[in-house]
Short mmCIF file of C-alpha atoms in Angstrom, two decimals:
data_model
loop_
_atom_site.label_atom_id
_atom_site.label_comp_id
_atom_site.label_asym_id
_atom_site.label_seq_id
_atom_site.Cartn_x
_atom_site.Cartn_y
_atom_site.Cartn_z
CA MET Y 1355 -79.92 18.36 95.84
CA SER Y 1356 -78.01 15.18 96.53
CA GLY Y 1357 -75.03 13.94 98.46
CA HIS Y 1358 -71.96 12.34 96.90
CA HIS Y 1359 -68.53 11.12 98.00
CA HIS Y 1360 -66.28 14.12 98.51
CA ALA Y 1361 -63.03 14.28 96.57
CA HIS Y 1362 -60.82 15.75 99.34
CA GLY Y 1363 -59.93 12.40 100.76
CA HIS Y 1364 -61.80 12.25 104.05
CA GLY Y 1365 -64.89 10.37 103.05
CA GLY Y 1366 -67.56 13.04 103.59
CA HIS Y 1367 -70.59 13.96 101.55
CA GLU Y 1368 -71.30 17.26 99.94
CA GLY Y 1369 -74.49 19.02 99.01
CA HIS Y 1370 -75.15 22.30 97.35
CA GLY Y 1371 -77.92 24.62 98.40
CA GLY Y 1372 -79.40 26.07 95.27
CA HIS Y 1373 -82.37 27.84 96.79
CA GLY Y 1374 -83.09 31.57 96.50
CA HIS Y 1375 -80.20 32.50 94.24
CA SER Y 1376 -80.31 36.00 92.78
CA HIS Y 1377 -77.83 35.70 89.94
CA ALA Y 1378 -79.06 38.77 88.06
CA PRO Y 1379 -79.47 41.83 90.31
CA LYS Y 1380 -81.53 44.67 88.95
CA SER Y 1381 -79.34 46.59 86.52
CA PHE Y 1382 -80.79 50.11 86.95
CA GLY Y 1383 -79.69 50.66 83.35
CA ARG Y 1384 -82.22 53.44 82.69
CA ALA Y 1385 -81.25 55.19 85.95
CA PHE Y 1386 -77.56 55.04 85.00
CA ALA Y 1387 -78.17 56.35 81.47
CA ILE Y 1388 -80.27 59.27 82.71
CA GLY Y 1389 -77.97 60.05 85.65
CA ILE Y 1390 -74.77 60.01 83.55
CA SER Y 1391 -76.30 62.19 80.82
CA LEU Y 1392 -77.69 64.80 83.23
CA ASN Y 1393 -74.46 65.00 85.20
CA ILE Y 1394 -72.23 65.39 82.13
CA ILE Y 1395 -74.38 68.33 81.03
CA TYR Y 1396 -74.28 69.82 84.53
CA VAL Y 1397 -70.51 69.35 84.96
CA ALA Y 1398 -69.96 71.34 81.75
CA LEU Y 1399 -72.34 74.05 83.02
CA GLU Y 1400 -70.60 74.28 86.40
CA ALA Y 1401 -67.13 74.36 84.91
CA VAL Y 1402 -67.98 77.17 82.47
CA PHE Y 1403 -69.71 79.34 85.06
CA GLY Y 1404 -67.13 78.46 87.74
CA VAL Y 1405 -64.46 80.03 85.54
CA ILE Y 1406 -66.66 82.97 84.56
CA THR Y 1407 -67.63 83.79 88.14
CA GLY Y 1408 -64.34 82.86 89.77
CA SER Y 1409 -66.09 80.55 92.25
CA LEU Y 1410 -63.82 77.86 93.68
CA ALA Y 1411 -66.79 76.27 95.40
CA LEU Y 1412 -68.51 75.92 92.01
CA LEU Y 1413 -65.35 74.54 90.36
CA ALA Y 1414 -64.80 72.17 93.27
CA ASP Y 1415 -68.32 70.90 92.94
CA ALA Y 1416 -67.82 70.48 89.18
CA GLY Y 1417 -64.69 68.42 89.78
CA HIS Y 1418 -66.55 66.28 92.27
CA ASN Y 1419 -69.46 65.83 89.89
CA LEU Y 1420 -67.03 64.74 87.18
CA SER Y 1421 -65.71 62.06 89.51
CA ASP Y 1422 -69.29 61.03 90.11
CA VAL Y 1423 -69.84 60.62 86.36
CA LEU Y 1424 -66.81 58.32 86.28
CA GLY Y 1425 -68.19 56.52 89.33
CA LEU Y 1426 -71.56 55.99 87.66
CA VAL Y 1427 -69.84 54.65 84.54
CA LEU Y 1428 -67.78 52.24 86.66
CA ALA Y 1429 -70.82 51.05 88.59
CA TRP Y 1430 -72.89 50.54 85.44
CA GLY Y 1431 -70.05 48.72 83.67
CA ALA Y 1432 -69.55 46.46 86.69
CA ILE Y 1433 -73.24 45.46 86.69
CA TRP Y 1434 -72.95 44.63 82.96
CA LEU Y 1435 -69.91 42.44 83.68
CA ALA Y 1436 -71.59 40.74 86.64
CA ALA Y 1437 -74.47 39.67 84.39
CA LYS Y 1438 -72.14 37.76 82.03
CA PRO Y 1439 -72.37 33.95 82.47
CA PRO Y 1440 -69.50 32.03 84.09
CA GLY Y 1441 -67.15 30.08 81.90
CA GLY Y 1442 -63.57 28.93 81.50
CA ILE Y 1443 -61.34 29.94 84.38
CA ARG Y 1444 -64.00 32.32 85.74
CA THR Y 1445 -66.25 29.79 87.43
CA TYR Y 1446 -68.12 32.60 89.18
CA GLY Y 1447 -68.12 34.83 86.13
CA PHE Y 1448 -67.52 38.51 86.93
CA LYS Y 1449 -69.70 38.70 90.02
CA ARG Y 1450 -66.97 40.51 91.96
CA ALA Y 1451 -66.89 43.41 89.45
CA PRO Y 1452 -69.48 45.54 91.36
CA ILE Y 1453 -67.47 45.09 94.59
CA LEU Y 1454 -64.33 46.34 92.86
CA ALA Y 1455 -66.31 49.19 91.31
CA SER Y 1456 -67.62 50.33 94.69
CA LEU Y 1457 -64.06 50.21 96.08
CA ALA Y 1458 -62.77 52.20 93.11
CA ASN Y 1459 -65.56 54.76 93.59
CA ALA Y 1460 -64.55 55.25 97.24
CA ILE Y 1461 -60.90 55.77 96.25
CA ILE Y 1462 -61.81 58.24 93.49
CA LEU Y 1463 -63.85 60.28 95.94
CA ILE Y 1464 -61.01 60.41 98.48
CA VAL Y 1465 -58.60 61.65 95.79
CA ALA Y 1466 -61.15 64.30 94.82
CA VAL Y 1467 -61.38 65.43 98.43
CA GLY Y 1468 -57.60 65.89 98.52
CA ALA Y 1469 -57.61 68.00 95.38
CA ILE Y 1470 -60.51 70.18 96.58
CA SER Y 1471 -58.93 70.70 100.01
CA TRP Y 1472 -55.52 71.62 98.56
CA GLU Y 1473 -57.01 74.25 96.27
CA ALA Y 1474 -59.25 75.63 99.02
CA ILE Y 1475 -56.34 76.10 101.45
CA GLY Y 1476 -54.44 78.03 98.79
CA ARG Y 1477 -57.47 80.22 98.08
CA PHE Y 1478 -57.61 81.27 101.76
CA PHE Y 1479 -54.39 83.17 101.19
CA THR Y 1480 -55.47 84.65 97.84
CA PRO Y 1481 -59.28 85.07 97.98
CA GLU Y 1482 -60.99 86.11 94.77
CA PRO Y 1483 -64.36 87.82 94.33
CA ILE Y 1484 -67.20 85.78 92.77
CA GLU Y 1485 -70.42 86.62 90.95
CA THR Y 1486 -72.83 85.33 93.54
CA GLY Y 1487 -76.01 85.66 91.49
CA THR Y 1488 -74.76 83.36 88.74
CA VAL Y 1489 -73.38 80.89 91.27
CA ILE Y 1490 -76.73 80.64 93.00
CA TRP Y 1491 -78.64 79.83 89.80
CA VAL Y 1492 -76.09 77.30 88.55
CA ALA Y 1493 -75.96 75.59 91.95
CA ALA Y 1494 -79.77 75.49 92.13
CA ALA Y 1495 -79.77 73.56 88.85
CA GLY Y 1496 -77.31 71.15 90.47
CA VAL Y 1497 -79.64 70.49 93.39
CA LEU Y 1498 -82.34 69.44 90.92
CA VAL Y 1499 -79.99 67.27 88.83
CA ASN Y 1500 -78.33 65.51 91.76
CA GLY Y 1501 -81.54 65.13 93.75
CA PHE Y 1502 -83.38 63.56 90.80
CA THR Y 1503 -80.48 61.22 90.04
CA ALA Y 1504 -80.33 60.12 93.67
CA PHE Y 1505 -84.06 59.41 93.54
CA LEU Y 1506 -83.49 57.07 90.58
CA PHE Y 1507 -81.16 54.88 92.70
CA ALA Y 1508 -83.01 55.10 96.03
CA SER Y 1509 -84.90 51.81 95.70
CA GLY Y 1510 -81.70 49.77 95.35
CA SER Y 1511 -79.55 51.61 97.88
CA LYS Y 1512 -80.27 49.28 100.80
CA SER Y 1513 -79.74 45.91 99.05
CA ASP Y 1514 -76.72 46.55 96.79
CA ILE Y 1515 -73.53 48.34 97.89
CA ASN Y 1516 -72.72 49.20 94.28
CA ILE Y 1517 -76.06 50.99 93.82
CA ARG Y 1518 -75.64 52.49 97.31
CA GLY Y 1519 -72.38 54.06 96.14
CA ALA Y 1520 -74.18 55.72 93.24
CA TYR Y 1521 -77.04 56.84 95.49
CA LEU Y 1522 -74.77 58.28 98.18
CA HIS Y 1523 -72.73 60.19 95.64
CA MET Y 1524 -75.80 61.85 94.18
CA ALA Y 1525 -77.53 62.50 97.52
CA ALA Y 1526 -74.34 63.99 98.99
CA ASP Y 1527 -73.91 66.16 95.91
CA ALA Y 1528 -77.38 67.56 96.27
CA GLY Y 1529 -76.63 68.51 99.87
CA VAL Y 1530 -73.21 69.90 99.03
CA THR Y 1531 -74.66 72.08 96.25
CA VAL Y 1532 -77.09 73.52 98.76
CA GLY Y 1533 -73.98 74.54 100.69
CA VAL Y 1534 -72.63 76.33 97.64
CA ILE Y 1535 -75.89 78.30 97.41
CA ILE Y 1536 -75.75 79.25 101.09
CA ALA Y 1537 -72.12 80.42 100.67
CA ALA Y 1538 -73.02 82.61 97.71
CA ILE Y 1539 -75.92 84.18 99.61
CA VAL Y 1540 -73.70 84.92 102.62
CA ILE Y 1541 -70.99 86.44 100.41
CA SER Y 1542 -73.55 88.63 98.59
CA PHE Y 1543 -74.62 90.16 101.91
CA THR Y 1544 -71.26 90.31 103.72
CA GLY Y 1545 -68.61 90.50 101.06
CA TRP Y 1546 -66.61 87.84 102.90
CA ASP Y 1547 -64.84 86.12 100.00
CA TRP Y 1548 -63.17 83.63 102.40
CA ILE Y 1549 -66.56 81.96 102.72
CA ASP Y 1550 -66.01 80.38 99.26
CA PRO Y 1551 -62.87 78.33 100.17
CA ALA Y 1552 -64.37 77.62 103.60
CA VAL Y 1553 -67.39 76.01 101.97
CA SER Y 1554 -65.04 74.12 99.63
CA LEU Y 1555 -63.32 72.60 102.68
CA LEU Y 1556 -66.72 71.81 104.17
CA ILE Y 1557 -67.63 70.09 100.87
CA GLY Y 1558 -64.51 67.95 101.23
CA ILE Y 1559 -65.41 66.95 104.78
CA VAL Y 1560 -68.96 66.03 103.77
CA ILE Y 1561 -67.69 63.90 100.89
CA LEU Y 1562 -65.11 62.22 103.14
CA VAL Y 1563 -67.68 61.35 105.81
CA GLY Y 1564 -70.08 59.97 103.22
CA THR Y 1565 -67.33 57.98 101.53
CA TRP Y 1566 -65.99 56.29 104.67
CA GLY Y 1567 -68.85 53.82 104.97
CA LEU Y 1568 -68.57 52.93 101.29
CA LEU Y 1569 -64.81 52.43 101.57
CA ARG Y 1570 -65.18 50.31 104.71
CA ASP Y 1571 -67.93 48.09 103.32
CA SER Y 1572 -66.39 47.61 99.88
CA THR Y 1573 -63.01 46.76 101.41
CA ARG Y 1574 -64.73 44.33 103.72
CA LEU Y 1575 -66.39 42.52 100.78
CA ALA Y 1576 -63.23 42.59 98.66
CA MET Y 1577 -61.33 40.89 101.52
CA ASP Y 1578 -63.94 38.06 101.81
CA ALA Y 1579 -65.09 39.17 105.25
CA VAL Y 1580 -68.57 38.21 106.45
CA PRO Y 1581 -70.96 40.70 104.79
CA ALA Y 1582 -72.48 43.42 106.98
CA GLY Y 1583 -75.85 42.39 108.42
CA ILE Y 1584 -74.87 38.74 108.91
CA ASP Y 1585 -73.81 37.58 112.38
CA ILE Y 1586 -71.57 34.54 111.93
CA ASP Y 1587 -72.22 33.40 115.52
CA GLU Y 1588 -75.97 33.37 114.81
CA VAL Y 1589 -75.35 31.37 111.64
CA ARG Y 1590 -73.26 28.86 113.60
CA ARG Y 1591 -75.96 28.52 116.22
CA LEU Y 1592 -78.55 27.84 113.54
CA LEU Y 1593 -76.38 25.13 112.02
CA GLU Y 1594 -75.42 23.54 115.33
CA GLY Y 1595 -79.04 23.64 116.55
CA ALA Y 1596 -80.39 21.57 113.62
CA ASP Y 1597 -81.61 18.04 114.44
CA GLY Y 1598 -78.82 15.51 114.13
CA VAL Y 1599 -75.92 18.00 113.96
CA ASP Y 1600 -73.10 17.16 116.37
CA GLU Y 1601 -70.50 19.68 115.20
CA VAL Y 1602 -69.86 22.43 112.68
CA HIS Y 1603 -66.36 23.33 111.47
CA ASP Y 1604 -64.59 25.06 108.56
CA LEU Y 1605 -67.44 27.59 108.37
CA HIS Y 1606 -66.93 30.38 105.82
CA ILE Y 1607 -69.29 33.17 104.74
CA TRP Y 1608 -68.42 35.68 102.06
CA ALA Y 1609 -69.89 37.87 99.32
CA LEU Y 1610 -70.04 36.43 95.81
CA SER Y 1611 -71.21 39.84 94.59
CA THR Y 1612 -72.85 42.95 96.01
CA THR Y 1613 -76.18 41.06 96.17
CA GLU Y 1614 -75.27 37.40 96.70
CA THR Y 1615 -73.77 35.66 99.72
CA ALA Y 1616 -72.10 32.25 99.83
CA LEU Y 1617 -71.47 29.82 102.68
CA THR Y 1618 -69.45 26.62 103.01
CA ALA Y 1619 -69.28 24.43 106.10
CA HIS Y 1620 -68.49 20.92 107.30
CA ILE Y 1621 -71.43 19.37 109.17
CA VAL Y 1622 -70.78 16.41 111.46
CA CYS Y 1623 -73.82 14.20 112.05
CA ALA Y 1624 -74.93 10.62 112.48
CA GLU Y 1625 -76.04 8.38 109.61
CA GLY Y 1626 -79.64 8.98 108.63
CA TYR Y 1627 -79.48 12.77 108.93
CA HIS Y 1628 -77.42 13.41 105.79
CA ARG Y 1629 -80.14 13.97 103.21
CA PRO Y 1630 -82.62 15.83 105.45
CA LEU Y 1631 -79.88 18.29 106.47
CA LEU Y 1632 -78.79 18.86 102.86
CA THR Y 1633 -82.34 19.95 102.14
CA SER Y 1634 -83.30 21.83 105.30
CA LEU Y 1635 -80.15 23.80 106.16
CA PRO Y 1636 -79.81 25.72 102.84
CA GLU Y 1637 -83.49 26.62 103.03
CA GLU Y 1638 -83.12 27.95 106.59
CA LEU Y 1639 -79.99 29.92 105.71
CA GLN Y 1640 -81.81 31.54 102.82
CA GLU Y 1641 -84.86 32.34 104.95
CA HIS Y 1642 -83.04 33.75 107.97
CA PHE Y 1643 -79.85 35.28 106.48
CA LYS Y 1644 -80.53 35.59 102.71
CA ILE Y 1645 -77.59 33.26 102.07
CA GLY Y 1646 -78.52 31.79 98.71
CA HIS Y 1647 -75.38 29.90 97.69
CA THR Y 1648 -74.77 27.18 100.28
CA THR Y 1649 -72.31 24.26 100.00
CA LEU Y 1650 -72.24 21.73 102.86
CA GLN Y 1651 -69.86 18.83 103.40
CA ILE Y 1652 -71.47 16.13 105.54
CA GLU Y 1653 -69.20 14.07 107.77
CA THR Y 1654 -69.59 11.34 110.37
CA ALA Y 1655 -67.68 11.49 113.64
CA ASP Y 1656 -65.09 9.06 112.25
CA THR Y 1657 -64.43 11.02 109.03
CA ALA Y 1658 -64.40 14.32 110.96
CA GLU Y 1659 -61.44 13.03 112.97
CA LYS Y 1660 -59.46 12.78 109.72
CA CYS Y 1661 -60.53 16.18 108.38
CA ARG Y 1662 -57.48 18.41 108.09
CA LEU Y 1663 -59.72 21.50 108.11
CA ARG Y 1664 -61.26 20.72 111.49
CA PRO Y 1665 -58.96 22.88 113.68
CA PRO Y 1666 -60.37 26.46 113.98
CA ASP Y 1667 -57.02 28.01 113.02
CA VAL Y 1668 -56.74 26.14 109.70
CA VAL Y 1669 -58.19 27.60 106.51
#
């Protein structure tokens, strides 16, 4: 890591923190292959028996599972794109692809909720009898399929929003399918056919609640906001508290991908502190905040006066 004269015309120095990069997040390729295959088979099973039994809850769950298959394909494709090396006009490669995939997954789920809810409301006015025994066995298979698929993604659900999207879809599906089983059991004892569309609406609410966090976080990353879990004020205090630092301005923190975070900042300090800070600050940012892609511009008090990016309202 070394300093050099900056090209923006205000005489600073720039250094790049190259420590702790994670350019190739775990692909979960085997998990995606297994999960997609199992869910395609199960969607076909649900659709066939949903028609045979007349269960809207089963058909609603099949439609939702089909959207999950598409979601898994999107997530897997995005990880494949993100692993491609940078080049040409794409100086960061396709690292943003998983962020866009997680946002697309959230939108797909919301559209699915609308379709399920619309059909369920209509079914309240024209309830149809269902074959509860068949529904219970088909739904029980779904609990196994969705639960096992969720298990395959569990280890990556906390560190990668794209994998978290896949995990939440499958975990929610397992819970929702339990709801379908409960509805079928209640109908078999009571004969209350309205329970089927009621459970369909409940399925929609569960999906919507589970999707909200994914939509919020993926939108946040897509808009270059500071990633969740990083307090920008704490980052600023760390930078300003370093030996020799007089001022920090033009501080930006954003997500390069679902697993990598970048930071740029102008650091004002006296002569003699330049090289030590270019070494120590990226290491501390990696250690404390998992920020692995740090670029610092070092300025003296004189050059900082001429920096057009110094005012806090200028980007």
